[in-house]
Tab-separated table of N, CA and C in Angstrom:
chain	number	residue	atom	x	y	z
A	9	UNK	N	11.993	-74.481	-4.964
A	9	UNK	CA	10.667	-74.267	-4.455
A	9	UNK	C	10.085	-73.012	-5.116
A	10	UNK	N	8.936	-73.147	-5.701
A	10	UNK	CA	8.272	-72.027	-6.359
A	10	UNK	C	7.451	-71.257	-5.341
A	11	UNK	N	7.502	-69.974	-5.473
A	11	UNK	CA	6.735	-69.107	-4.586
A	11	UNK	C	5.381	-68.852	-5.211
A	12	UNK	N	4.342	-69.062	-4.462
A	12	UNK	CA	2.990	-68.906	-4.985
A	12	UNK	C	2.334	-67.699	-4.320
A	13	UNK	N	1.756	-66.833	-5.141
A	13	UNK	CA	1.080	-65.644	-4.623
A	13	UNK	C	-0.407	-65.746	-4.932
A	14	UNK	N	-1.204	-65.727	-3.911
A	14	UNK	CA	-2.647	-65.738	-4.081
A	14	UNK	C	-3.284	-64.450	-3.580
A	15	UNK	N	-2.466	-63.488	-3.230
A	15	UNK	CA	-2.974	-62.248	-2.658
A	15	UNK	C	-3.144	-61.205	-3.773
A	16	UNK	N	-4.245	-60.525	-3.743
A	16	UNK	CA	-4.493	-59.452	-4.695
A	16	UNK	C	-4.241	-58.125	-4.003
A	17	UNK	N	-3.511	-57.254	-4.661
A	17	UNK	CA	-3.171	-55.954	-4.100
A	17	UNK	C	-4.054	-54.894	-4.717
A	18	UNK	N	-4.415	-53.940	-3.937
A	18	UNK	CA	-5.174	-52.801	-4.413
A	18	UNK	C	-4.178	-51.709	-4.783
A	19	UNK	N	-3.964	-51.520	-6.059
A	19	UNK	CA	-3.030	-50.508	-6.542
A	19	UNK	C	-3.851	-49.391	-7.159
A	20	UNK	N	-3.629	-48.173	-6.657
A	20	UNK	CA	-4.442	-47.050	-7.120
A	20	UNK	C	-3.539	-45.916	-7.605
A	21	UNK	N	-4.095	-45.089	-8.451
A	21	UNK	CA	-3.454	-43.855	-8.886
A	21	UNK	C	-4.366	-42.727	-8.474
A	22	UNK	N	-3.775	-41.698	-7.921
A	22	UNK	CA	-4.590	-40.588	-7.458
A	22	UNK	C	-3.848	-39.280	-7.659
A	23	UNK	N	-4.565	-38.265	-8.072
A	23	UNK	CA	-3.980	-36.936	-8.133
A	23	UNK	C	-4.106	-36.233	-6.787
A	24	UNK	N	-4.873	-36.786	-5.925
A	24	UNK	CA	-4.998	-36.273	-4.563
A	24	UNK	C	-3.850	-36.841	-3.739
A	25	UNK	N	-3.242	-36.016	-2.900
A	25	UNK	CA	-2.150	-36.490	-2.068
A	25	UNK	C	-2.643	-37.495	-1.044
A	26	UNK	N	-2.006	-38.624	-0.997
A	26	UNK	CA	-2.326	-39.634	0.004
A	26	UNK	C	-1.239	-39.492	1.063
A	27	UNK	N	-1.555	-38.750	2.109
A	27	UNK	CA	-0.572	-38.364	3.113
A	27	UNK	C	0.179	-39.545	3.723
A	28	UNK	N	-0.535	-40.561	4.113
A	28	UNK	CA	0.110	-41.710	4.747
A	28	UNK	C	1.106	-42.360	3.787
A	29	UNK	N	0.702	-42.534	2.541
A	29	UNK	CA	1.593	-43.143	1.549
A	29	UNK	C	2.802	-42.246	1.291
A	30	UNK	N	2.582	-40.951	1.179
A	30	UNK	CA	3.694	-40.026	0.963
A	30	UNK	C	4.687	-40.076	2.117
A	31	UNK	N	4.182	-40.132	3.327
A	31	UNK	CA	5.045	-40.206	4.505
A	31	UNK	C	5.883	-41.481	4.477
A	32	UNK	N	5.255	-42.601	4.173
A	32	UNK	CA	5.963	-43.884	4.104
A	32	UNK	C	7.019	-43.852	2.997
A	33	UNK	N	6.643	-43.347	1.815
A	33	UNK	CA	7.596	-43.280	0.704
A	33	UNK	C	8.792	-42.401	1.046
A	34	UNK	N	8.546	-41.269	1.677
A	34	UNK	CA	9.646	-40.385	2.055
A	34	UNK	C	10.575	-41.046	3.063
A	35	UNK	N	10.003	-41.756	4.055
A	35	UNK	CA	10.829	-42.454	5.036
A	35	UNK	C	11.666	-43.546	4.373
A	36	UNK	N	11.052	-44.295	3.452
A	36	UNK	CA	11.774	-45.364	2.739
A	36	UNK	C	12.906	-44.773	1.896
A	37	UNK	N	12.623	-43.655	1.227
A	37	UNK	CA	13.639	-43.018	0.396
A	37	UNK	C	14.803	-42.535	1.259
A	38	UNK	N	14.508	-41.914	2.391
A	38	UNK	CA	15.571	-41.428	3.275
A	38	UNK	C	16.409	-42.582	3.805
A	39	UNK	N	15.758	-43.684	4.166
A	39	UNK	CA	16.490	-44.860	4.653
A	39	UNK	C	17.392	-45.421	3.553
A	40	UNK	N	16.853	-45.519	2.344
A	40	UNK	CA	17.629	-46.006	1.196
A	40	UNK	C	18.826	-45.089	0.946
A	41	UNK	N	18.585	-43.777	0.943
A	41	UNK	CA	19.667	-42.823	0.705
A	41	UNK	C	20.751	-42.923	1.776
A	42	UNK	N	20.343	-43.108	3.022
A	42	UNK	CA	21.312	-43.203	4.115
A	42	UNK	C	22.194	-44.435	3.957
A	43	UNK	N	21.585	-45.584	3.674
A	43	UNK	CA	22.331	-46.833	3.496
A	43	UNK	C	23.315	-46.708	2.330
A	44	UNK	N	22.910	-46.002	1.284
A	44	UNK	CA	23.734	-45.893	0.079
A	44	UNK	C	24.557	-44.605	0.026
A	45	UNK	N	24.610	-43.886	1.149
A	45	UNK	CA	25.367	-42.636	1.253
A	45	UNK	C	24.962	-41.617	0.182
A	46	UNK	N	23.670	-41.519	-0.082
A	46	UNK	CA	23.124	-40.526	-1.004
A	46	UNK	C	22.506	-39.406	-0.176
A	47	UNK	N	22.421	-38.234	-0.762
A	47	UNK	CA	21.913	-37.095	-0.014
A	47	UNK	C	20.689	-36.502	-0.700
A	48	UNK	N	19.745	-36.076	0.117
A	48	UNK	CA	18.584	-35.356	-0.399
A	48	UNK	C	19.016	-33.954	-0.795
A	49	UNK	N	18.075	-33.213	-1.296
A	49	UNK	CA	18.332	-31.820	-1.641
A	49	UNK	C	18.844	-31.098	-0.402
A	50	UNK	N	19.968	-30.407	-0.554
A	50	UNK	CA	20.542	-29.661	0.564
A	50	UNK	C	19.736	-28.405	0.854
A	51	UNK	N	19.423	-27.690	-0.206
A	51	UNK	CA	18.745	-26.408	-0.047
A	51	UNK	C	18.237	-25.949	-1.401
A	52	UNK	N	17.596	-24.818	-1.396
A	52	UNK	CA	17.193	-24.183	-2.640
A	52	UNK	C	17.386	-22.686	-2.468
A	53	UNK	N	17.430	-21.989	-3.588
A	53	UNK	CA	17.581	-20.536	-3.523
A	53	UNK	C	16.970	-19.916	-4.770
A	54	UNK	N	16.722	-18.626	-4.681
A	54	UNK	CA	16.182	-17.868	-5.808
A	54	UNK	C	17.019	-16.609	-5.982
A	55	UNK	N	17.128	-16.192	-7.222
A	55	UNK	CA	17.791	-14.936	-7.560
A	55	UNK	C	16.792	-14.151	-8.388
A	56	UNK	N	16.566	-12.902	-8.028
A	56	UNK	CA	15.532	-12.098	-8.676
A	56	UNK	C	16.131	-10.791	-9.162
A	57	UNK	N	15.725	-10.361	-10.365
A	57	UNK	CA	16.104	-9.053	-10.896
A	57	UNK	C	14.879	-8.145	-10.822
A	58	UNK	N	15.087	-6.951	-10.273
A	58	UNK	CA	14.003	-5.982	-10.126
A	58	UNK	C	14.381	-4.671	-10.799
A	59	UNK	N	13.395	-4.011	-11.350
A	59	UNK	CA	13.523	-2.648	-11.858
A	59	UNK	C	12.678	-1.803	-10.914
A	60	UNK	N	13.329	-1.191	-9.928
A	60	UNK	CA	12.640	-0.598	-8.779
A	60	UNK	C	11.859	-1.715	-8.102
A	61	UNK	N	10.548	-1.685	-8.120
A	61	UNK	CA	9.767	-2.760	-7.503
A	61	UNK	C	9.143	-3.700	-8.538
A	62	UNK	N	9.498	-3.538	-9.800
A	62	UNK	CA	8.926	-4.351	-10.871
A	62	UNK	C	9.786	-5.590	-11.101
A	63	UNK	N	9.141	-6.766	-11.098
A	63	UNK	CA	9.842	-8.019	-11.376
A	63	UNK	C	10.295	-8.029	-12.827
A	64	UNK	N	11.580	-8.213	-13.031
A	64	UNK	CA	12.172	-8.234	-14.363
A	64	UNK	C	12.461	-9.669	-14.789
A	65	UNK	N	12.970	-10.467	-13.855
A	65	UNK	CA	13.305	-11.848	-14.152
A	65	UNK	C	13.787	-12.541	-12.898
A	66	UNK	N	13.939	-13.848	-13.030
A	66	UNK	CA	14.416	-14.585	-11.871
A	66	UNK	C	14.724	-16.026	-12.202
A	67	UNK	N	15.374	-16.661	-11.255
A	67	UNK	CA	15.765	-18.059	-11.394
A	67	UNK	C	15.623	-18.729	-10.026
A	68	UNK	N	15.081	-19.954	-10.030
A	68	UNK	CA	15.037	-20.744	-8.801
A	68	UNK	C	15.888	-21.984	-9.025
A	69	UNK	N	16.617	-22.366	-7.983
A	69	UNK	CA	17.556	-23.475	-8.085
A	69	UNK	C	17.444	-24.383	-6.876
A	70	UNK	N	17.735	-25.664	-7.106
A	70	UNK	CA	17.837	-26.651	-6.041
A	70	UNK	C	19.300	-27.077	-5.955
A	71	UNK	N	19.782	-27.296	-4.733
A	71	UNK	CA	21.158	-27.724	-4.523
A	71	UNK	C	21.140	-29.164	-4.022
A	72	UNK	N	21.839	-30.037	-4.751
A	72	UNK	CA	21.984	-31.443	-4.400
A	72	UNK	C	23.472	-31.736	-4.316
A	73	UNK	N	23.953	-32.056	-3.119
A	73	UNK	CA	25.365	-32.349	-2.894
A	73	UNK	C	26.246	-31.309	-3.576
A	74	UNK	N	26.924	-31.672	-4.665
A	74	UNK	CA	27.825	-30.731	-5.331
A	74	UNK	C	27.260	-30.225	-6.660
A	75	UNK	N	25.931	-30.267	-6.802
A	75	UNK	CA	25.288	-29.867	-8.050
A	75	UNK	C	24.158	-28.879	-7.796
A	76	UNK	N	23.967	-28.004	-8.752
A	76	UNK	CA	22.821	-27.094	-8.739
A	76	UNK	C	21.949	-27.441	-9.928
A	77	UNK	N	20.653	-27.535	-9.678
A	77	UNK	CA	19.691	-27.751	-10.754
A	77	UNK	C	18.847	-26.485	-10.888
A	78	UNK	N	18.880	-25.880	-12.082
A	78	UNK	CA	18.062	-24.701	-12.360
A	78	UNK	C	16.648	-25.201	-12.606
A	79	UNK	N	15.783	-24.869	-11.697
A	79	UNK	CA	14.405	-25.362	-11.727
A	79	UNK	C	13.519	-24.486	-12.612
A	80	UNK	N	13.650	-23.180	-12.491
A	80	UNK	CA	12.803	-22.251	-13.234
A	80	UNK	C	13.623	-21.018	-13.571
A	81	UNK	N	13.494	-20.539	-14.808
A	81	UNK	CA	14.239	-19.362	-15.249
A	81	UNK	C	13.337	-18.550	-16.163
A	82	UNK	N	13.184	-17.263	-15.877
A	82	UNK	CA	12.321	-16.413	-16.702
A	82	UNK	C	12.823	-14.967	-16.687
A	83	UNK	N	12.710	-14.332	-17.849
A	83	UNK	CA	12.930	-12.894	-17.972
A	83	UNK	C	11.702	-12.348	-18.689
A	84	UNK	N	11.074	-11.333	-18.097
A	84	UNK	CA	9.890	-10.735	-18.722
A	84	UNK	C	10.218	-10.268	-20.134
A	85	UNK	N	9.287	-10.496	-21.049
A	85	UNK	CA	9.532	-10.184	-22.463
A	85	UNK	C	9.976	-8.749	-22.682
A	86	UNK	N	9.388	-7.805	-21.990
A	86	UNK	CA	9.720	-6.391	-22.212
A	86	UNK	C	11.139	-6.045	-21.741
A	87	UNK	N	11.797	-6.949	-21.018
A	87	UNK	CA	13.156	-6.705	-20.537
A	87	UNK	C	14.195	-7.582	-21.234
A	88	UNK	N	13.774	-8.375	-22.199
A	88	UNK	CA	14.724	-9.254	-22.889
A	88	UNK	C	15.655	-8.447	-23.785
A	89	UNK	N	16.755	-9.052	-24.179
A	89	UNK	CA	17.799	-8.454	-25.024
A	89	UNK	C	18.554	-7.350	-24.281
A	90	UNK	N	18.523	-7.385	-22.940
A	90	UNK	CA	19.246	-6.401	-22.136
A	90	UNK	C	20.273	-7.086	-21.226
A	91	UNK	N	20.588	-8.341	-21.512
A	91	UNK	CA	21.598	-9.137	-20.794
A	91	UNK	C	21.193	-9.475	-19.362
A	92	UNK	N	19.931	-9.333	-19.037
A	92	UNK	CA	19.458	-9.655	-17.689
A	92	UNK	C	19.573	-11.156	-17.437
A	93	UNK	N	19.166	-11.969	-18.419
A	93	UNK	CA	19.268	-13.416	-18.269
A	93	UNK	C	20.706	-13.855	-18.064
A	94	UNK	N	21.602	-13.264	-18.816
A	94	UNK	CA	23.026	-13.577	-18.686
A	94	UNK	C	23.518	-13.232	-17.282
A	95	UNK	N	23.104	-12.073	-16.777
A	95	UNK	CA	23.514	-11.660	-15.431
A	95	UNK	C	22.949	-12.610	-14.373
A	96	UNK	N	21.705	-13.034	-14.547
A	96	UNK	CA	21.102	-13.972	-13.599
A	96	UNK	C	21.868	-15.303	-13.590
A	97	UNK	N	22.196	-15.808	-14.777
A	97	UNK	CA	22.901	-17.087	-14.846
A	97	UNK	C	24.336	-16.964	-14.308
A	98	UNK	N	24.970	-15.819	-14.514
A	98	UNK	CA	26.294	-15.614	-13.926
A	98	UNK	C	26.204	-15.611	-12.397
A	99	UNK	N	25.115	-15.073	-11.881
A	99	UNK	CA	24.912	-15.078	-10.427
A	99	UNK	C	24.718	-16.513	-9.927
A	100	UNK	N	24.051	-17.348	-10.732
A	100	UNK	CA	23.905	-18.762	-10.359
A	100	UNK	C	25.291	-19.403	-10.268
A	101	UNK	N	26.161	-19.096	-11.228
A	101	UNK	CA	27.523	-19.641	-11.189
A	101	UNK	C	28.280	-19.156	-9.960
A	102	UNK	N	28.127	-17.891	-9.609
A	102	UNK	CA	28.776	-17.370	-8.400
A	102	UNK	C	28.284	-18.125	-7.166
A	103	UNK	N	26.975	-18.366	-7.138
A	103	UNK	CA	26.387	-19.098	-6.021
A	103	UNK	C	26.924	-20.529	-5.976
A	104	UNK	N	27.110	-21.125	-7.151
A	104	UNK	CA	27.670	-22.481	-7.218
A	104	UNK	C	29.074	-22.504	-6.620
A	105	UNK	N	29.882	-21.549	-6.979
A	105	UNK	CA	31.238	-21.488	-6.425
A	105	UNK	C	31.206	-21.284	-4.910
A	106	UNK	N	30.342	-20.398	-4.474
A	106	UNK	CA	30.206	-20.116	-3.033
A	106	UNK	C	29.820	-21.371	-2.257
A	107	UNK	N	28.998	-22.224	-2.871
A	107	UNK	CA	28.517	-23.440	-2.226
A	107	UNK	C	29.372	-24.660	-2.561
A	108	UNK	N	30.504	-24.442	-3.225
A	108	UNK	CA	31.429	-25.516	-3.625
A	108	UNK	C	30.755	-26.549	-4.529
A	109	UNK	N	29.855	-26.092	-5.378
A	109	UNK	CA	29.219	-26.974	-6.359
A	109	UNK	C	30.073	-27.002	-7.619
A	110	UNK	N	30.171	-28.161	-8.234
A	110	UNK	CA	31.047	-28.308	-9.394
A	110	UNK	C	30.283	-28.377	-10.713
A	111	UNK	N	28.943	-28.386	-10.647
A	111	UNK	CA	28.179	-28.451	-11.894
A	111	UNK	C	26.807	-27.804	-11.732
A	112	UNK	N	26.293	-27.339	-12.872
A	112	UNK	CA	24.940	-26.780	-12.964
A	112	UNK	C	24.222	-27.550	-14.057
A	113	UNK	N	23.006	-27.975	-13.779
A	113	UNK	CA	22.192	-28.732	-14.733
A	113	UNK	C	20.849	-28.032	-14.919
A	114	UNK	N	20.273	-28.205	-16.098
A	114	UNK	CA	18.969	-27.625	-16.372
A	114	UNK	C	18.348	-28.291	-17.581
A	115	UNK	N	17.078	-28.008	-17.789
A	115	UNK	CA	16.363	-28.512	-18.959
A	115	UNK	C	15.690	-27.376	-19.696
A	116	UNK	N	15.570	-27.527	-21.010
A	116	UNK	CA	14.884	-26.534	-21.827
A	116	UNK	C	14.332	-27.223	-23.074
A	117	UNK	N	13.424	-26.569	-23.750
A	117	UNK	CA	12.862	-27.105	-24.993
A	117	UNK	C	13.359	-26.266	-26.165
A	118	UNK	N	13.228	-26.810	-27.369
A	118	UNK	CA	13.782	-26.125	-28.543
A	118	UNK	C	13.166	-24.754	-28.791
A	119	UNK	N	11.953	-24.522	-28.329
A	119	UNK	CA	11.324	-23.211	-28.519
A	119	UNK	C	11.666	-22.256	-27.375
A	120	UNK	N	12.497	-22.710	-26.457
A	120	UNK	CA	12.874	-21.854	-25.338
A	120	UNK	C	14.282	-21.294	-25.554
A	121	UNK	N	15.281	-21.779	-24.813
A	121	UNK	CA	16.541	-21.049	-24.759
A	121	UNK	C	17.794	-21.912	-24.896
A	122	UNK	N	17.741	-22.971	-25.676
A	122	UNK	CA	18.912	-23.833	-25.815
A	122	UNK	C	20.143	-23.026	-26.240
A	123	UNK	N	20.018	-22.208	-27.270
A	123	UNK	CA	21.143	-21.409	-27.773
A	123	UNK	C	21.695	-20.451	-26.727
A	124	UNK	N	20.814	-19.857	-25.952
A	124	UNK	CA	21.222	-18.949	-24.874
A	124	UNK	C	22.143	-19.674	-23.902
A	125	UNK	N	21.723	-20.868	-23.465
A	125	UNK	CA	22.522	-21.620	-22.503
A	125	UNK	C	23.846	-22.076	-23.113
A	126	UNK	N	23.831	-22.474	-24.378
A	126	UNK	CA	25.071	-22.903	-25.024
A	126	UNK	C	26.069	-21.746	-25.097
A	127	UNK	N	25.599	-20.530	-25.349
A	127	UNK	CA	26.486	-19.359	-25.363
A	127	UNK	C	27.132	-19.128	-24.002
A	128	UNK	N	26.464	-19.588	-22.949
A	128	UNK	CA	26.997	-19.434	-21.594
A	128	UNK	C	27.891	-20.611	-21.187
A	129	UNK	N	28.130	-21.548	-22.115
A	129	UNK	CA	29.041	-22.649	-21.838
A	129	UNK	C	28.382	-23.960	-21.443
A	130	UNK	N	27.053	-24.030	-21.507
A	130	UNK	CA	26.364	-25.282	-21.214
A	130	UNK	C	26.444	-26.207	-22.417
A	131	UNK	N	26.496	-27.511	-22.145
A	131	UNK	CA	26.516	-28.526	-23.193
A	131	UNK	C	25.256	-29.365	-23.114
A	132	UNK	N	24.694	-29.687	-24.285
A	132	UNK	CA	23.558	-30.602	-24.329
A	132	UNK	C	24.086	-32.003	-24.064
A	133	UNK	N	23.552	-32.659	-23.036
A	133	UNK	CA	23.988	-34.017	-22.706
A	133	UNK	C	22.912	-35.044	-23.003
A	134	UNK	N	21.699	-34.571	-23.286
A	134	UNK	CA	20.607	-35.489	-23.609
A	134	UNK	C	19.555	-34.727	-24.403
A	135	UNK	N	19.042	-35.371	-25.447
A	135	UNK	CA	17.970	-34.808	-26.255
A	135	UNK	C	16.820	-35.798	-26.289
A	136	UNK	N	15.626	-35.299	-26.109
A	136	UNK	CA	14.438	-36.162	-26.147
A	136	UNK	C	13.439	-35.580	-27.136
A	137	UNK	N	12.952	-36.415	-28.032
A	137	UNK	CA	11.956	-35.993	-29.011
A	137	UNK	C	10.563	-36.002	-28.401
A	138	UNK	N	9.707	-35.152	-28.947
A	138	UNK	CA	8.286	-35.102	-28.563
A	138	UNK	C	8.063	-34.876	-27.072
A	139	UNK	N	8.787	-33.917	-26.532
A	139	UNK	CA	8.611	-33.595	-25.117
A	139	UNK	C	8.816	-32.106	-24.893
A	140	UNK	N	7.786	-31.278	-25.059
A	140	UNK	CA	6.385	-31.609	-25.324
A	140	UNK	C	6.188	-32.050	-26.780
A	141	UNK	N	5.037	-32.611	-27.028
A	141	UNK	CA	4.735	-33.210	-28.329
A	141	UNK	C	5.061	-32.246	-29.469
A	142	UNK	N	5.818	-32.758	-30.423
A	142	UNK	CA	6.199	-31.970	-31.587
A	142	UNK	C	7.490	-31.186	-31.423
A	143	UNK	N	8.101	-31.252	-30.262
A	143	UNK	CA	9.315	-30.487	-29.985
A	143	UNK	C	10.370	-31.378	-29.338
A	144	UNK	N	11.603	-30.931	-29.422
A	144	UNK	CA	12.676	-31.599	-28.706
A	144	UNK	C	12.903	-30.875	-27.386
A	145	UNK	N	13.312	-31.658	-26.409
A	145	UNK	CA	13.721	-31.045	-25.147
A	145	UNK	C	15.146	-31.473	-24.869
A	146	UNK	N	15.871	-30.629	-24.133
A	146	UNK	CA	17.292	-30.842	-23.913
A	146	UNK	C	17.615	-30.783	-22.429
A	147	UNK	N	18.533	-31.637	-22.035
A	147	UNK	CA	19.127	-31.545	-20.718
A	147	UNK	C	20.531	-30.987	-20.938
A	148	UNK	N	20.859	-29.914	-20.224
A	148	UNK	CA	22.146	-29.264	-20.390
A	148	UNK	C	22.934	-29.303	-19.090
A	149	UNK	N	24.245	-29.225	-19.233
A	149	UNK	CA	25.168	-29.382	-18.109
A	149	UNK	C	26.321	-28.406	-18.298
A	150	UNK	N	26.776	-27.855	-17.196
A	150	UNK	CA	27.981	-27.002	-17.228
A	150	UNK	C	28.825	-27.297	-16.003
A	151	UNK	N	30.109	-27.544	-16.220
A	151	UNK	CA	31.038	-27.689	-15.113
A	151	UNK	C	31.419	-26.292	-14.631
A	152	UNK	N	31.523	-26.167	-13.327
A	152	UNK	CA	31.848	-24.880	-12.726
A	152	UNK	C	33.278	-24.951	-12.211
A	153	UNK	N	34.092	-23.986	-12.600
A	153	UNK	CA	35.454	-23.943	-12.071
A	153	UNK	C	35.414	-23.228	-10.722
A	154	UNK	N	36.004	-23.898	-9.750
A	154	UNK	CA	35.978	-23.349	-8.390
A	154	UNK	C	37.217	-22.551	-8.113
């Protein structure tokens, strides 16, 4: 028996948040995750470096089950080459151990800090061309020893 569809759906794209749709999507995602024993983001945290009251650098991370995803990482240009970034990333690793996370993941582009992360033991696990246009972007991964 063939299924016949005569109904037309109104499918829209909007940059404005459609609250009702977002609520429904979130509920559906949570139900799906529960049935499949998947977990939403557990928490997030930030680590900040200060020079007295001056922001020097920082990192924000999301925690998913046994993984940490580095969401944002920055060191002010005037403070670079002083190992601040290295210290921040080592603190992320300490936090991973404290939270019993076994891996750290992040993304970067070729004009950013791929070499920096590789020196810290991260491995490129995926490369994408033209993201942003004209550049390669990398997904990096590091296993954390607990």
